[in-house]
PDB file of C-alpha atoms in Angstrom:
ATOM      1  CA  MET A 255     113.839  82.511  77.613  1.00 46.00           C
ATOM      2  CA  ILE A 256     112.726  81.977  81.205  1.00 54.00           C
ATOM      3  CA  GLY A 257     115.510  80.463  83.260  1.00 53.00           C
ATOM      4  CA  GLN A 258     118.577  81.608  81.329  1.00 65.00           C
ATOM      5  CA  GLN A 259     119.189  84.572  83.630  1.00 72.00           C
ATOM      6  CA  LEU A 260     116.546  84.043  86.280  1.00 75.00           C
ATOM      7  CA  TYR A 261     117.758  84.167  89.874  1.00 78.00           C
ATOM      8  CA  PRO A 262     114.771  84.414  92.238  1.00 83.00           C
ATOM      9  CA  THR A 263     115.570  86.252  95.452  1.00 87.00           C
ATOM     10  CA  PRO A 264     115.633  83.882  98.458  1.00 90.00           C
ATOM     11  CA  ILE A 265     113.069  84.555 101.218  1.00 91.00           C
ATOM     12  CA  ALA A 266     115.811  85.200 103.812  1.00 93.00           C
ATOM     13  CA  VAL A 267     117.252  87.951 101.618  1.00 92.00           C
ATOM     14  CA  ILE A 268     113.813  89.447 100.939  1.00 89.00           C
ATOM     15  CA  GLU A 269     113.100  89.596 104.678  1.00 88.00           C
ATOM     16  CA  LYS A 270     116.311  91.567 105.262  1.00 89.00           C
ATOM     17  CA  MET A 271     115.560  93.863 102.316  1.00 84.00           C
ATOM     18  CA  VAL A 272     112.073  94.811 103.467  1.00 81.00           C
ATOM     19  CA  GLN A 273     112.850  95.108 107.176  1.00 80.00           C
ATOM     20  CA  PRO A 274     113.278  98.928 106.971  1.00 76.00           C
ATOM     21  CA  LEU A 275     109.762  99.164 105.495  1.00 72.00           C
ATOM     22  CA  VAL A 276     108.125  97.127 108.262  1.00 72.00           C
ATOM     23  CA  LYS A 277     106.515  98.988 111.148  1.00 68.00           C
ATOM     24  CA  ASP A 278     105.044  97.430 114.255  1.00 56.00           C
ATOM     25  CA  ILE A 279     102.060  99.317 115.639  1.00 50.00           C
ATOM     26  CA  ALA A 280     100.239  97.835 118.615  1.00 50.00           C
ATOM     27  CA  GLY A 281     101.516  94.366 117.783  1.00 53.00           C
ATOM     28  CA  ARG A 282     100.433  94.502 114.144  1.00 58.00           C
ATOM     29  CA  THR A 283     103.060  94.656 111.448  1.00 60.00           C
ATOM     30  CA  ARG A 284     102.356  96.680 108.360  1.00 64.00           C
ATOM     31  CA  ILE A 285     104.292  97.930 105.384  1.00 65.00           C
ATOM     32  CA  ASP A 286     105.163 101.600 105.299  1.00 62.00           C
ATOM     33  CA  SER A 287     106.477 103.043 102.068  1.00 57.00           C
ATOM     34  CA  GLY A 288     105.432 106.502 103.140  1.00 61.00           C
ATOM     35  CA  ASP A 289     103.430 108.292 100.512  1.00 61.00           C
ATOM     36  CA  GLY A 290     105.576 106.814  97.764  1.00 69.00           C
ATOM     37  CA  LEU A 291     105.577 103.746  95.615  1.00 81.00           C
ATOM     38  CA  ILE A 292     107.448 100.462  95.777  1.00 84.00           C
ATOM     39  CA  LEU A 293     109.491  99.785  92.634  1.00 87.00           C
ATOM     40  CA  GLU A 294     110.760  96.294  91.817  1.00 90.00           C
ATOM     41  CA  PRO A 295     113.264  97.178  89.061  1.00 90.00           C
ATOM     42  CA  SER A 296     113.926  93.654  87.814  1.00 90.00           C
ATOM     43  CA  ALA A 297     110.901  91.701  88.942  1.00 93.00           C
ATOM     44  CA  GLY A 298     111.571  88.315  87.363  1.00 92.00           C
ATOM     45  CA  THR A 299     108.807  86.042  88.647  1.00 92.00           C
ATOM     46  CA  GLY A 300     107.811  88.604  91.284  1.00 94.00           C
ATOM     47  CA  ALA A 301     109.385  86.914  94.335  1.00 93.00           C
ATOM     48  CA  ILE A 302     109.915  90.184  96.236  1.00 91.00           C
ATOM     49  CA  VAL A 303     106.535  91.736  95.508  1.00 92.00           C
ATOM     50  CA  ASP A 304     104.813  88.371  96.052  1.00 93.00           C
ATOM     51  CA  TYR A 305     106.387  88.283  99.516  1.00 90.00           C
ATOM     52  CA  LEU A 306     105.118  91.789 100.263  1.00 87.00           C
ATOM     53  CA  CYS A 307     101.578  90.964  99.156  1.00 88.00           C
ATOM     54  CA  ASP A 308     101.584  87.609 100.973  1.00 87.00           C
ATOM     55  CA  ARG A 309     102.834  89.166 104.193  1.00 83.00           C
ATOM     56  CA  PHE A 310     100.957  92.453 104.160  1.00 79.00           C
ATOM     57  CA  GLY A 311      97.930  91.648 102.072  1.00 78.00           C
ATOM     58  CA  ASP A 312      96.751  93.126  98.836  1.00 74.00           C
ATOM     59  CA  ARG A 313      96.502  96.585 100.397  1.00 76.00           C
ATOM     60  CA  CYS A 314     100.147  97.132  99.389  1.00 78.00           C
ATOM     61  CA  ARG A 315      99.516  96.057  95.762  1.00 82.00           C
ATOM     62  CA  PRO A 316      98.374  99.539  94.564  1.00 83.00           C
ATOM     63  CA  LYS A 317     101.775 100.946  95.648  1.00 84.00           C
ATOM     64  CA  ILE A 318     103.789  98.361  93.687  1.00 89.00           C
ATOM     65  CA  ARG A 319     105.324  99.040  90.280  1.00 92.00           C
ATOM     66  CA  VAL A 320     107.477  96.520  88.421  1.00 94.00           C
ATOM     67  CA  CYS A 321     109.863  96.457  85.483  1.00 94.00           C
ATOM     68  CA  GLU A 322     110.878  93.306  83.650  1.00 93.00           C
ATOM     69  CA  ILE A 323     112.674  92.883  80.356  1.00 91.00           C
ATOM     70  CA  ASP A 324     111.691  89.273  79.616  1.00 91.00           C
ATOM     71  CA  MET A 325     108.341  89.172  77.816  1.00 91.00           C
ATOM     72  CA  ASP A 326     107.358  85.760  79.232  1.00 91.00           C
ATOM     73  CA  LEU A 327     107.964  87.026  82.761  1.00 93.00           C
ATOM     74  CA  ARG A 328     106.009  90.197  81.989  1.00 94.00           C
ATOM     75  CA  TYR A 329     103.028  88.006  81.087  1.00 95.00           C
ATOM     76  CA  LEU A 330     103.444  86.173  84.378  1.00 94.00           C
ATOM     77  CA  LEU A 331     103.584  89.456  86.333  1.00 95.00           C
ATOM     78  CA  ARG A 332     100.567  90.819  84.479  1.00 95.00           C
ATOM     79  CA  GLY A 333      98.671  87.656  85.414  1.00 94.00           C
ATOM     80  CA  LYS A 334      99.522  88.385  89.053  1.00 93.00           C
ATOM     81  CA  GLU A 335      98.022  91.857  88.505  1.00 92.00           C
ATOM     82  CA  TYR A 336     101.175  93.880  89.111  1.00 94.00           C
ATOM     83  CA  LYS A 337     101.443  97.223  87.355  1.00 93.00           C
ATOM     84  CA  ILE A 338     104.235  96.909  84.792  1.00 94.00           C
ATOM     85  CA  ILE A 339     105.739 100.301  84.002  1.00 92.00           C
ATOM     86  CA  GLY A 340     108.501  99.269  81.630  1.00 88.00           C
ATOM     87  CA  SER A 341     111.018  96.700  80.584  1.00 88.00           C
ATOM     88  CA  ASP A 342     114.205  98.572  81.542  1.00 85.00           C
ATOM     89  CA  PHE A 343     114.121 100.400  84.857  1.00 83.00           C
ATOM     90  CA  LEU A 344     117.079 102.546  83.757  1.00 83.00           C
ATOM     91  CA  GLU A 345     114.772 104.167  81.216  1.00 85.00           C
ATOM     92  CA  ILE A 346     112.066 105.052  83.748  1.00 80.00           C
ATOM     93  CA  ASP A 347     112.045 108.707  84.797  1.00 76.00           C
ATOM     94  CA  GLU A 348     109.585 108.311  87.656  1.00 67.00           C
ATOM     95  CA  PRO A 349     107.310 105.426  88.550  1.00 59.00           C
ATOM     96  CA  SER A 350     103.647 106.293  88.050  1.00 62.00           C
TER      97      SER A 350
END
């Protein structure tokens, strides 16, 4: 089923989305999600969380949780070692 309703988020859009999370300390950028988690509610191929991990390193990976309804895409995300917490983010009470 991959591709029928798959619309990867363009890099320019991702950069605007994550800008509020980016902090610059002494010339070094880092991601700051506070003490919370980062939820990608409809992860698809993982474009947004891939961007975060590429830009900020794998130190942000433990904070990332993803949901994806398509089983093929869930396999892809699992292979990228993202923590999948469900298929429908509307059914998730709280990311864990």
